[in-house]
Coordinates of C-alpha atoms and ligand atoms in Angstrom, one line a residue:
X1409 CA -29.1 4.0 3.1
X1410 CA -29.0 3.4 -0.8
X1411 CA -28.9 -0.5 -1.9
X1412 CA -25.6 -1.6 -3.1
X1413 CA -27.4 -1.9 -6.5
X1414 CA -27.2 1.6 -6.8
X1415 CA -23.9 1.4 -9.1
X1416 CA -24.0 -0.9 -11.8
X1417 CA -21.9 -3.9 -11.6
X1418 CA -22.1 -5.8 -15.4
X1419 CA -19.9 -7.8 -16.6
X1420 CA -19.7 -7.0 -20.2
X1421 CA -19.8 -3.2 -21.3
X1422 CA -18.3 -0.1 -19.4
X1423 CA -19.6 0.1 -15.8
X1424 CA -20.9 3.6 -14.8
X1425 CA -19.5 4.7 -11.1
X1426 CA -20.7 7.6 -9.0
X1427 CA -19.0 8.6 -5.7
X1428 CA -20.5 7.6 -2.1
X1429 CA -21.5 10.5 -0.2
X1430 CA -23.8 10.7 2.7
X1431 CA -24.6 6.6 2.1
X1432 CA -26.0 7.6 -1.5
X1433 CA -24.5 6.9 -4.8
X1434 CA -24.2 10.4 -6.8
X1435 CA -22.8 11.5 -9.7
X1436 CA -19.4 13.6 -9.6
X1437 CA -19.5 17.3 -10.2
X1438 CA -16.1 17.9 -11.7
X1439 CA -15.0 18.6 -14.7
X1440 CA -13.8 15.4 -16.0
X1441 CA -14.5 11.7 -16.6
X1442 CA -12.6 9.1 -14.4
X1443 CA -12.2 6.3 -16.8
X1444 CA -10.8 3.0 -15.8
X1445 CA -9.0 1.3 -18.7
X1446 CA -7.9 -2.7 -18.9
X1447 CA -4.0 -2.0 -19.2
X1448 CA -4.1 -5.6 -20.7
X1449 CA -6.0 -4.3 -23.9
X1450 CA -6.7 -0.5 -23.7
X1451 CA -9.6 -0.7 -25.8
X1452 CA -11.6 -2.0 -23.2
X1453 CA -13.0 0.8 -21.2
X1454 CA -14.2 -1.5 -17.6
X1455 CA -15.9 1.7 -16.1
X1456 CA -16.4 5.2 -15.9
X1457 CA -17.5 8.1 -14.1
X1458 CA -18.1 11.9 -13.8
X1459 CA -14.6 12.9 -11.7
X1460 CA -15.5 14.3 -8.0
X1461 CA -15.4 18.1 -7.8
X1462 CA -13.9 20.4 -4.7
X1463 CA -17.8 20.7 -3.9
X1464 CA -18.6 16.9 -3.4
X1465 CA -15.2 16.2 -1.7
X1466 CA -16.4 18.8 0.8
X1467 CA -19.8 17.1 0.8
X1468 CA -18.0 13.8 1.5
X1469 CA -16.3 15.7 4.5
X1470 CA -19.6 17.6 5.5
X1471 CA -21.3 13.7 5.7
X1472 CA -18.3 12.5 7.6
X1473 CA -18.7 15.3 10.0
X1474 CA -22.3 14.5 10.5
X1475 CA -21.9 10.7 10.9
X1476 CA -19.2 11.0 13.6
X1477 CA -21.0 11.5 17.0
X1478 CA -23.8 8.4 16.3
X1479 CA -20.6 6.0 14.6
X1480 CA -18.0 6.9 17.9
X1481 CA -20.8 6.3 20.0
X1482 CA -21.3 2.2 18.5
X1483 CA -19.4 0.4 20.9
X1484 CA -16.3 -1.0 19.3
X1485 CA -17.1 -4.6 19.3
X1486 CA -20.2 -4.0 17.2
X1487 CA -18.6 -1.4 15.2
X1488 CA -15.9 -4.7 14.7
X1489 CA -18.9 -6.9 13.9
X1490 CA -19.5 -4.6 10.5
X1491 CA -16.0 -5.6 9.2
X1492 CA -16.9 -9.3 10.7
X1493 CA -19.5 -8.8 7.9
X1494 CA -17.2 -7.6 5.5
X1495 CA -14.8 -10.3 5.6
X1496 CA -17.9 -12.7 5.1
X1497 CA -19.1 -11.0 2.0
X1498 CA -15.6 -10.8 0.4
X1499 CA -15.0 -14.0 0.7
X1500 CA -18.4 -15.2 -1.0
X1501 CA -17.0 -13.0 -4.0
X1502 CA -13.4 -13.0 -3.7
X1503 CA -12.8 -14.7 -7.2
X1504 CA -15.4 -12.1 -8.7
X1505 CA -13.2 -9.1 -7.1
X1506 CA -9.9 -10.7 -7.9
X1507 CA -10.8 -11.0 -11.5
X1508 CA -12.2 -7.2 -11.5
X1509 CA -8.5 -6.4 -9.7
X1510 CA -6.1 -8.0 -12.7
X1511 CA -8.9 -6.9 -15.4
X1512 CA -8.1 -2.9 -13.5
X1513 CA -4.8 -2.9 -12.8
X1514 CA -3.6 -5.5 -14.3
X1515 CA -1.2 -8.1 -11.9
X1516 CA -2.4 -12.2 -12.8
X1517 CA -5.5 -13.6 -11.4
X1518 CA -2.7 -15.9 -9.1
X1519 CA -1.1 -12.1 -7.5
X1520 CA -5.2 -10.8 -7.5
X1521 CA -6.2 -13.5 -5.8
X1522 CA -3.4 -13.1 -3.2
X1523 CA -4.3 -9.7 -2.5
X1524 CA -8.2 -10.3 -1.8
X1525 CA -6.8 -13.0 0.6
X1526 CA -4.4 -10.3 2.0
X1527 CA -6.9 -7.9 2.0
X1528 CA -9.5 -10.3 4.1
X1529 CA -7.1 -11.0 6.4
X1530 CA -6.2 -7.7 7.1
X1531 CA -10.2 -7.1 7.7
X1532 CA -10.2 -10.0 9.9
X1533 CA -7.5 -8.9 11.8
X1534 CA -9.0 -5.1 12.8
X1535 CA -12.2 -6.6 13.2
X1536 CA -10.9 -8.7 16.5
X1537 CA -9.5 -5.4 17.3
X1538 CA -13.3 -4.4 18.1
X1539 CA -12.6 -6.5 21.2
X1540 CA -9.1 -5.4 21.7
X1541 CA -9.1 -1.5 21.3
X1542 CA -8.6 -0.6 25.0
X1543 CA -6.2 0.9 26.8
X1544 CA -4.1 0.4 29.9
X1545 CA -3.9 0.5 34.0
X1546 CA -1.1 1.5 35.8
X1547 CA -0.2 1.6 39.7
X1548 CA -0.3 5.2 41.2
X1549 CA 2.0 6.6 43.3
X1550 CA -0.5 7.3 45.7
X1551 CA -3.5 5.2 47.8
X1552 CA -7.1 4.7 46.5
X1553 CA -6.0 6.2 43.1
X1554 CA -6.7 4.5 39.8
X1555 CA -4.9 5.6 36.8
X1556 CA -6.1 4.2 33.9
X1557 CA -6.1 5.1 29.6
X1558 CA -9.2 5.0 27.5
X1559 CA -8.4 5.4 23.7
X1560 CA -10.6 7.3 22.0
X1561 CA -11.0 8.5 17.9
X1562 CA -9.7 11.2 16.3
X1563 CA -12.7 12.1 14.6
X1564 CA -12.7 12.4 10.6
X1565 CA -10.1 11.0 8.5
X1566 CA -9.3 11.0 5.0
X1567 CA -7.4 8.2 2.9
X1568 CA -5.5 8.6 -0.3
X1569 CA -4.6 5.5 -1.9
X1570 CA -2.4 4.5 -5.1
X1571 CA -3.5 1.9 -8.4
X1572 CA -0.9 -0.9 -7.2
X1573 CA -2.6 -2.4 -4.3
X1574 CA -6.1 -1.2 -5.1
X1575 CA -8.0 -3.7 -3.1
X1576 CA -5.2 -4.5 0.1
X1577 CA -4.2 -1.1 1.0
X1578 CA -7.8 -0.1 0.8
X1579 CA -8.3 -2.6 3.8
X1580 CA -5.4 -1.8 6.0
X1581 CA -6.6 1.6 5.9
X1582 CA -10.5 1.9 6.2
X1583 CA -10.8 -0.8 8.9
X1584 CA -8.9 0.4 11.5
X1585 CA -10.4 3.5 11.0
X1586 CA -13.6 2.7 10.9
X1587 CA -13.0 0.3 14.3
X1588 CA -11.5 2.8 16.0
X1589 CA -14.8 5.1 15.8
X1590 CA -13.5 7.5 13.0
X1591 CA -15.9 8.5 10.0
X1592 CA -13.6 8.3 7.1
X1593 CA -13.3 10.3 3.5
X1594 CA -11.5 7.5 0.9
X1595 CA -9.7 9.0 -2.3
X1596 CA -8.6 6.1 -4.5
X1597 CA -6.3 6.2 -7.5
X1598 CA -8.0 7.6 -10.2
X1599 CA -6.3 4.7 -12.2
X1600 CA -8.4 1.9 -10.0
X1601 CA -11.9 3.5 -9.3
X1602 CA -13.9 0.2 -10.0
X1603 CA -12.6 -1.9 -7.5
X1604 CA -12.9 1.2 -4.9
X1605 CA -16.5 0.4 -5.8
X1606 CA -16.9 -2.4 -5.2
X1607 CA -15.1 -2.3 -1.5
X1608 CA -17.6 0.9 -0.8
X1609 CA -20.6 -1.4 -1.7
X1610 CA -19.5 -4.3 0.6
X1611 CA -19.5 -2.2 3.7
X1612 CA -22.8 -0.5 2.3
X1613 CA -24.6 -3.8 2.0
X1614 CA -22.6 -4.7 5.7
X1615 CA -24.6 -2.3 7.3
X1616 CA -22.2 0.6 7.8
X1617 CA -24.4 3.8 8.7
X1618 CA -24.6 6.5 6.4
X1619 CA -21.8 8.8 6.0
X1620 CA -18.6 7.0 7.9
X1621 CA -17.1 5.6 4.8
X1622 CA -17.8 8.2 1.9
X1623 CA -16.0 7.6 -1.6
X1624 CA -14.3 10.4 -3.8
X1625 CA -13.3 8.9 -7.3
X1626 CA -11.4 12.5 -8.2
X1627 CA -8.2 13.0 -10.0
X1628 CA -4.7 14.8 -8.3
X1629 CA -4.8 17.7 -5.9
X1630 CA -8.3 18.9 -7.3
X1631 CA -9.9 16.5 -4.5
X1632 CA -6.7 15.5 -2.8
X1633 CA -5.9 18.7 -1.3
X1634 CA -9.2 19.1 0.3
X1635 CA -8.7 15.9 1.9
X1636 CA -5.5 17.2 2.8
X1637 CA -6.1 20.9 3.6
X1638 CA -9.6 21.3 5.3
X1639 CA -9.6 22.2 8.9
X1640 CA -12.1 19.4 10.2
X1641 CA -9.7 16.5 8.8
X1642 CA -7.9 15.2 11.9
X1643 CA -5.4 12.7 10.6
X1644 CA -4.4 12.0 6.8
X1645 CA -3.3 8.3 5.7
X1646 CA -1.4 8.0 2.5
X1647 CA -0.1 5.8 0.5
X1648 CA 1.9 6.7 -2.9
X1649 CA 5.0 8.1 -4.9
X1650 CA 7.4 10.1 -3.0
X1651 CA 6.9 12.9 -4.6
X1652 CA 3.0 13.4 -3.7
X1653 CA 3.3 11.9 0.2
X1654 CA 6.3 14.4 0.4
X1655 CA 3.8 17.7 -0.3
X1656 CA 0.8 15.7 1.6
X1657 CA 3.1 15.3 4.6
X1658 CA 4.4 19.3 4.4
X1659 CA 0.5 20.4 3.5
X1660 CA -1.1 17.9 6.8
X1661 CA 2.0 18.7 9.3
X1662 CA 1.9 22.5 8.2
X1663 CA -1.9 22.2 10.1
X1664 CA -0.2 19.9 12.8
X1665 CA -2.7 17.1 12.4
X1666 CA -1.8 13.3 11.9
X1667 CA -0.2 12.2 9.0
X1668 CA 1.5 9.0 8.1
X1669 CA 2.9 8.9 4.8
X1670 CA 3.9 5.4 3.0
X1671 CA 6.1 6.0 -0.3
X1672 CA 8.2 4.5 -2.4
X1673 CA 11.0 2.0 -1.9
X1674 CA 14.7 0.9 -4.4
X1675 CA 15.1 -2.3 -2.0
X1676 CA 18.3 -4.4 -2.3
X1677 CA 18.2 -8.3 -2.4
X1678 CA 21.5 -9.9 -1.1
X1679 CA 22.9 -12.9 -1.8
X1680 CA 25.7 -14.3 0.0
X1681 CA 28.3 -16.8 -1.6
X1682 CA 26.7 -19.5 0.8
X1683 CA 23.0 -19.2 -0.1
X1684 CA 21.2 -21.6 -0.8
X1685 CA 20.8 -20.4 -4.5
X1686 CA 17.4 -22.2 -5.7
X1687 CA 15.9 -20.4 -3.1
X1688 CA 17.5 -17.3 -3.7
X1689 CA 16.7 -17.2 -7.2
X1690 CA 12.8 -18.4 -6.9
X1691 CA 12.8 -15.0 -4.4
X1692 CA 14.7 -12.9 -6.4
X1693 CA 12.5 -13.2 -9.7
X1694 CA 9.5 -13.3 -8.0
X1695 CA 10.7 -9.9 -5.8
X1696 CA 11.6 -8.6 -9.5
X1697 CA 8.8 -9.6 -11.5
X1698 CA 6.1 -10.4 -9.9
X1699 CA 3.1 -7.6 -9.8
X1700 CA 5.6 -6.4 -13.4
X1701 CA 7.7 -5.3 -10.7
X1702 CA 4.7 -2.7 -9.3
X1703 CA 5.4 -2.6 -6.1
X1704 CA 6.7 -0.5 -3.3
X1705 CA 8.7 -3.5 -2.1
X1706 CA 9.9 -4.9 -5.5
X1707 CA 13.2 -6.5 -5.5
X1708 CA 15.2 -3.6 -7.8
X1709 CA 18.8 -3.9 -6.7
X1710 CA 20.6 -7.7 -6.3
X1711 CA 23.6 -7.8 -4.9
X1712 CA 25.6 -10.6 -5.7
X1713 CA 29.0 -12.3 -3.5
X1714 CA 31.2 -12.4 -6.9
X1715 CA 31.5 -16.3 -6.2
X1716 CA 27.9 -16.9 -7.4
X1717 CA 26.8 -14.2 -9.5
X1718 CA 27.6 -15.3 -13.1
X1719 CA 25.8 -18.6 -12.9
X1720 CA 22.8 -16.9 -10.5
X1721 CA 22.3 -13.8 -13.6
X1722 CA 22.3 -16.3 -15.9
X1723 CA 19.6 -18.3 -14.3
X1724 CA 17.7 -15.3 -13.9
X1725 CA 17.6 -14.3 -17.5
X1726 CA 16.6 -17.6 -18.1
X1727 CA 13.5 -17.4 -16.4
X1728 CA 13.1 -13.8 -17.9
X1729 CA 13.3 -15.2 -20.8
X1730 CA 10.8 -18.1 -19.7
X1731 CA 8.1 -15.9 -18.8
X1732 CA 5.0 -15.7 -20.7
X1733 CA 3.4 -12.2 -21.1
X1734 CA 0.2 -11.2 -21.2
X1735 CA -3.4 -11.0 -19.8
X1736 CA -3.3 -11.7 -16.3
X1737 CA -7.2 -13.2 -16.8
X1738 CA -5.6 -16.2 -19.1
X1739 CA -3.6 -19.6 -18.2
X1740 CA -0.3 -19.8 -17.4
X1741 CA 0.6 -15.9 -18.0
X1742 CA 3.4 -15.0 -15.8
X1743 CA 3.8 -11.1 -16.5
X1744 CA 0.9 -8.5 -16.7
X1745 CA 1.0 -5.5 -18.2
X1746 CA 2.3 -1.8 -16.3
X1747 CA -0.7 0.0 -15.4
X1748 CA -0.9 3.1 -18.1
X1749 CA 1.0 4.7 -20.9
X1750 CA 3.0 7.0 -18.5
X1751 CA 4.1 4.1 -16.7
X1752 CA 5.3 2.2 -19.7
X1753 CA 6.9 5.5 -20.5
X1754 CA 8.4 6.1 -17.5
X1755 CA 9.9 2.5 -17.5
X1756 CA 11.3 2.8 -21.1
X1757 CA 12.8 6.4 -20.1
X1758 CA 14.5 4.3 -17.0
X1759 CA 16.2 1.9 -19.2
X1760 CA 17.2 4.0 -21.4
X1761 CA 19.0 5.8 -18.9
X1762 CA 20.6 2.7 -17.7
X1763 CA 22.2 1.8 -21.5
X1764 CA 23.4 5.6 -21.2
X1765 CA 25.1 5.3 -18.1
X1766 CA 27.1 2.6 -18.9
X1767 CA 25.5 -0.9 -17.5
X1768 CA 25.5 -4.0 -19.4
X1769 CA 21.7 -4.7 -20.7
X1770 CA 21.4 -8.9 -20.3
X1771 CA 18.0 -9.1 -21.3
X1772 CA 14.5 -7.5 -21.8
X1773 CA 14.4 -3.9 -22.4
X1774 CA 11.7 -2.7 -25.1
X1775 CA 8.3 -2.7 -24.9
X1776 CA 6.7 -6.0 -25.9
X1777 CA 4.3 -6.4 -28.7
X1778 CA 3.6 -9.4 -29.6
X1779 CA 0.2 -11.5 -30.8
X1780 CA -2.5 -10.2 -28.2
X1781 CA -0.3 -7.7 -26.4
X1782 CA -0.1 -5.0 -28.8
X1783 CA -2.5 -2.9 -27.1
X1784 CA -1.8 -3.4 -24.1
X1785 CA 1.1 -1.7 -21.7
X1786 CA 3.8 -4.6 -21.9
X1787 CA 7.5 -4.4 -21.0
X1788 CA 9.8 -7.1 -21.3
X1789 CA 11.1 -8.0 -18.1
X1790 CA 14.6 -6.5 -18.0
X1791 CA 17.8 -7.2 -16.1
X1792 CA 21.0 -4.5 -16.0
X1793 CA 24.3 -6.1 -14.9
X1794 CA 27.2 -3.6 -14.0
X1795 CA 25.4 -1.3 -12.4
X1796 CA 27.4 0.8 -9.8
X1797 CA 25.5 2.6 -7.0
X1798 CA 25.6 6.2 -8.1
X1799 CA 24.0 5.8 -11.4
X1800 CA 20.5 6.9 -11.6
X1801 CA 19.1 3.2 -11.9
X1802 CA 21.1 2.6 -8.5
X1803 CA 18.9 5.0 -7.1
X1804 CA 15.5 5.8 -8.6
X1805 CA 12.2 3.8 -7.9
X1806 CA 11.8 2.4 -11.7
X1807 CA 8.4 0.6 -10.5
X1808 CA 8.7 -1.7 -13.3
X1809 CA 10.0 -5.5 -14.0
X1810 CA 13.7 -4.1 -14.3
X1811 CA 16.6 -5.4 -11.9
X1812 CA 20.0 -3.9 -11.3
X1813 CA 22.7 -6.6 -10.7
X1814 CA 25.8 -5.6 -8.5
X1815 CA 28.7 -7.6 -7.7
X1816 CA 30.8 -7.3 -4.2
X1817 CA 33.3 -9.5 -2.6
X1818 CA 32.9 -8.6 0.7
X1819 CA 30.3 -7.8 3.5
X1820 CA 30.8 -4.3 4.4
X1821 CA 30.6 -3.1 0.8
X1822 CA 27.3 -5.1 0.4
X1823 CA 26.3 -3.9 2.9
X1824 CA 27.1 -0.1 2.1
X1825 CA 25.5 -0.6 -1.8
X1826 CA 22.5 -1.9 0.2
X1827 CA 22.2 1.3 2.0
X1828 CA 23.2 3.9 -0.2
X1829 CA 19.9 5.5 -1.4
X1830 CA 17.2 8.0 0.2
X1831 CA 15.0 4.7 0.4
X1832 CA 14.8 2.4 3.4
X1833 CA 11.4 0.1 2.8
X1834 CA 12.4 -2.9 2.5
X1835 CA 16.0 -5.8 2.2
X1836 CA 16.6 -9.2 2.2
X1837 CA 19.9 -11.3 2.8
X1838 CA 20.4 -14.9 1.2
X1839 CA 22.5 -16.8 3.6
X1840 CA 23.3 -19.7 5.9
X1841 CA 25.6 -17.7 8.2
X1842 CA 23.4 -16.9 10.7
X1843 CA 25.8 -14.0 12.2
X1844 CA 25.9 -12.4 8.5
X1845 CA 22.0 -12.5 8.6
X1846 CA 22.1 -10.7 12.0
X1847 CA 24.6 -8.3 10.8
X1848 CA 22.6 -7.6 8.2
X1849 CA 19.2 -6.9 10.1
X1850 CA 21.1 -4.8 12.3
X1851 CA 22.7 -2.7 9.9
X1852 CA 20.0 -2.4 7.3
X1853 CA 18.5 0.8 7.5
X1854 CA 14.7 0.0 5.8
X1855 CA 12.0 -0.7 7.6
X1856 CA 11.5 -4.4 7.0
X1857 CA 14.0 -6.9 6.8
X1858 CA 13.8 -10.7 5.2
X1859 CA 16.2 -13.4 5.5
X1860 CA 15.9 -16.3 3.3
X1861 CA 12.3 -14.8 1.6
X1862 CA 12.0 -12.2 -0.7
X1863 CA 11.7 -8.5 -0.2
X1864 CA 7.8 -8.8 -0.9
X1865 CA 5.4 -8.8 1.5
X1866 CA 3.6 -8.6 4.7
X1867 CA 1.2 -9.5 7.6
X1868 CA -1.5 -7.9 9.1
X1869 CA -0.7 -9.0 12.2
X1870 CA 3.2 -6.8 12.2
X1871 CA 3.6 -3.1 11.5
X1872 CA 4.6 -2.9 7.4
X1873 CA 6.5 0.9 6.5
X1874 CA 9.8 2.4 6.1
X1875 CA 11.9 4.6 7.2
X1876 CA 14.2 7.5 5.1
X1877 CA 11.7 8.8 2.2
X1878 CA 9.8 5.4 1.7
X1879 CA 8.4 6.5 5.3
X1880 CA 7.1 9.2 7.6
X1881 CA 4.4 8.7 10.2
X1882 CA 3.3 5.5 12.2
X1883 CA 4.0 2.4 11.0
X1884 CA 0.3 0.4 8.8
X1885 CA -1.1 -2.9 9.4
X1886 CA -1.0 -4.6 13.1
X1887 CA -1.8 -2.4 16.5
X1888 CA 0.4 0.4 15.1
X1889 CA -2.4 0.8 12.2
X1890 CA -5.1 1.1 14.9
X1891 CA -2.8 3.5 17.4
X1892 CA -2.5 6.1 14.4
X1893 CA -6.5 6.6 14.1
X1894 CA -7.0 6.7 18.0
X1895 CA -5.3 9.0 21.1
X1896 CA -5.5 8.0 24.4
X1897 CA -7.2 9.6 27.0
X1898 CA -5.7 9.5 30.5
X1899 CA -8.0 9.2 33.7
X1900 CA -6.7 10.0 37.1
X1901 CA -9.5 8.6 39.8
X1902 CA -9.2 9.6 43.5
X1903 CA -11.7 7.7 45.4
X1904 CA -10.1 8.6 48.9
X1905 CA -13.0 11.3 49.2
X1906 CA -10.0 13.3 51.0
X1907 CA -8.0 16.9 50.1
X1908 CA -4.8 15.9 48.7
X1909 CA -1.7 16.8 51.4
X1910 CA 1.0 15.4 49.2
X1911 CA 2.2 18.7 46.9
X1912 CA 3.9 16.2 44.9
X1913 CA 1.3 14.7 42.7
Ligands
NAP2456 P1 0.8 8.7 -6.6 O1 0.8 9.2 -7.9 O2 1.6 9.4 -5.5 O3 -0.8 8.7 -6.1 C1 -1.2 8.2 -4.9 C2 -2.5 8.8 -4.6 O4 -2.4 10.2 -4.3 C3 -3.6 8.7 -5.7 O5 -4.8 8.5 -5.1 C4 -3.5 10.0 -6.3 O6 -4.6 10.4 -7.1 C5 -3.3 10.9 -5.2 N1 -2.8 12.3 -5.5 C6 -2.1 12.7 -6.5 N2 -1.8 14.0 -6.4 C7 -2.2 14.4 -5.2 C8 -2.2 15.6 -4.5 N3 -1.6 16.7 -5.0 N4 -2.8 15.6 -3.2 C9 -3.3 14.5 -2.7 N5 -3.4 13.4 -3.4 C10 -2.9 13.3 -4.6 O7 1.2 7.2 -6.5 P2 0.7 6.0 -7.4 O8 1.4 6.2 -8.7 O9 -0.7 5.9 -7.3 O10 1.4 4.7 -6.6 C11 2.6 4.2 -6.8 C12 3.5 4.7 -5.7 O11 3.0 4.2 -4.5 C13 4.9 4.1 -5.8 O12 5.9 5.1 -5.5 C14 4.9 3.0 -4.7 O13 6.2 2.7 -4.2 C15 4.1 3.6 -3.7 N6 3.5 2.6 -2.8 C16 4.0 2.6 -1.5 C17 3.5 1.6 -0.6 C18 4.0 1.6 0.8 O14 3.3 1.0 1.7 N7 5.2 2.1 1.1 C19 2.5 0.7 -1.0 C20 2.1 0.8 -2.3 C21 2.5 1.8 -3.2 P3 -4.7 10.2 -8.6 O15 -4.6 8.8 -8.9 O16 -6.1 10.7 -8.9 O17 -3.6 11.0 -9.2

């Protein structure tokens, strides 16, 4: 096994990465350099690294392959105990990772420091799966049978993650898998290859054998297909746009493997006319905002009860207005930067389209430049009232700090805005009525529903997806996240030492 020193890990200058293969730190064969860029002031390349080829991604599955008969064969508890380990050494340098996450992708040290925590508890949670991950007994139909389930692993894995949640989705994806006996192939965002890194290194200096958790840093299809596409891959776990999980999903299923597939989301905030309004607004900006609105479960749609919504907007703007923008790394920053230029772009070309089809622009909407933010990727945070549903900000993930305000007088129709898009992630409902808030639950169609809290977030212990094209596959986080990377095994045992006379059974 190499030492974790194997990459570099400075703090000033460009760190150089290499891809984990086999437990060895190598350099890529592809064709081009992964660079990872501070969005908060793109002069500062953090790291760098020759881009995986075809060839090492195979390598990585080729190590995998090799590694998965001694790692199934660790009983689960002691496989567990490697994450135990894990936890342990993320904690001693969870302020040291959270500052690498904001100084990557860019969210405040406050929102990086929420995600290692995330992150760790998500760890802790699969590792006292170790001592769960059995399966059931059940009564048979006839005497001195036992009928029992084993579960079991699939074998190899890969993982393909996105930039946004670099550090917690990297967790709720790995450790299951690992603790389930599966060897495991990681592709991260090419956008976020440092922290990768760094999470490789902690389960290198944990003790995980060599070859159950190799690292590609690759760009696109060129490494993601082989993850997707090769024959010895027995389940795929994704995370990303819509437009990527949608092919993964068609490439994985067209093989009949496993596939889960977590995508994007447009989710709806409502807020009823008797909502306790401070709390509705502290959730709504921080659904909207917070991450720059770089989340699959941003708040990008408020629905308002007409009864509150001029004074609630004009809070909102308020604290738009309010926020300070900037590096994540200093004091009292509120807003980080998008993650790249085509992100900003994208984010521009969004409210651009929103001015063009006719909704009101209240505040925000340019790219912000200011003292110390000129070369980074800032976006004022931006809020379109008079939106109606079928215009193209109604329905398109923006993945930026933009809101889209609606106003309704009555349930049903909020209720019908809420649901008209291809998305179903994530809702919330504002409300005192408790009957509304059931209503609403019921007749949400997303995956995850929050009453009184904002559309953000999740715990390891309950399932986190959606449902319509934010979701296909089984549900991540919680037992679901360990069911996907396992299959039972049913055991029928006859200890009557007799021929069987029932025909039945
Ligand atoms: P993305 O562009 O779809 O990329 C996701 C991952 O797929 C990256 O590792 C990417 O690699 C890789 N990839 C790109 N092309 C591929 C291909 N042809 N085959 C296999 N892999 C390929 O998404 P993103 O921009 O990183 O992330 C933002 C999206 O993720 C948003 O839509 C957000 O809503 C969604 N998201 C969803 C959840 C959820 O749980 N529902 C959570 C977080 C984020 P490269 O980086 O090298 O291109």
């Amino acid at each position: 096994m190499a030492t974790a020193t194997a990459t570099q890990t400075k703090t000033a200058g460009t760190v150089g990465l290499k891809q984990f293969i086999d437990g060895r730190w190598t350099q890529g064969t592809g064709k081009n350099e992964i660079r990872s860029v501070n969005p908060a002031d793109t002069r500062q390349v953090l790291a760098q690294c020759r881009g995986a080829s075809r060839q090492d991604a195979l390598r990585a599955l080729e190590a995998a392959q090799k590694a998965f008969p001694r790692w199934r064969a660790v009983p689960a508890p002691s496989r567990a105990r490697i994450i135990e380990k894990v936890v342990h050494l993320a904690r001693e340098r969870k302020e040291e990772l959270a500052r690498i996450l904001t100084l990557e992708e860019g969210k405040i040290f406050p929102e990086a420091l929420g995600e290692l925590e995330k992150g760790i508890n998500l760890l802790e949670w699969y590792a006292g799966e170790g001592l769960r991950f059995m399966g059931h007994t059940a009564p048979s139909e006839l005497p001195k049978n036992l009928l029992f389930t084993v579960r079991e692993p699939l074998g190899i894995v890969s993982a393909i993650t996105p930039w946004n949640f670099p550090w917690a989705i990297l967790c709720w994806k790995i450790a299951p898998a690992l603790v389930a006996g599966n060897t495991v192939v990681l592709k991260p965002s090419s956008l976020t290859p440092w922290l990768a890194v760094e999470f490789v290194k902690l389960f290198e200096s944990a003790g995980l054998p060599q070859g159950a958790l190799n690292l590609v840093i690759g760009a696109g299809s060129e490494v993601g297909d082989v993850l997707v596409e090769d024959e010895r891959i027995e389940a795929v776990s994704f995370t990303g746009s819509n437009e990527v999980g949608v092919r993964v999903h068609a490439l994985a299923g067209k093989r009949g493997v496993r596939v889960t597939c977590e995508m994007g989301g447009k989710n709806p905030c409502l807020v009823w006319k008797d909502a306790d309004l401070e709390l509705a607004l502290a959730g709504i900006v921080k659904g909207a905002f917070g991450s720059t609105g770089q989340r699959c479960t941003a708040t990008s749609r408020l629905i308002l009860h007409e009864e509150v919504a001029d004074s609630l907007v004009w809070q909102i703007v308020e604290f738009a207005g309010s926020l300070k923008i900037g590096d994540g790394l200093k004091p009292g920053i509120g807003l980080g930067p998008l993650i790249d230029a085509n992100q900003l772009h994208a984010v521009l070309k969004w409210i651009e389209i929103g001015k063009k089809e006719g909704a009101k622009i209240l505040c925000g909407g340019k790219r912000f430049t200011a003292e110390g933010c000129r070369n980074g990727w800032f976006v004022e945070p931006t809020v379109f009232d008079q939106v109606t549903p079928s215009m193209k900000i109604a329905q398109e993930e923006i993945f930026g700090p933009v809101l889209s305000v609606f106003r309704v007088r009555d349930f049903e129709e909020a209720v019908r805005i809420s649901n008209h898009t291809r998305f179903g992630l994530t809702s919330a409902i504002y409300t005192q009525n408790l009957s509304l808030a059931l209503r609403f639950i019921e007749e949400s169609q997303v995956g995850m529903v929050h009453v009184n809290s904002p559309t953000i977030g999740g715990e390891a212990q309950v399932p986190f997806g959606g449902v319509k094209a934010s979701g296909v596959g089984e549900r991540e986080m919680a037992k679901e996240g360990i069911l996907f990377f396992s299959k039972p095994k049913t055991v029928f045992l006859d200890y009557t030492g007799k021929k069987r006379e029932s025909n039945i059974y």
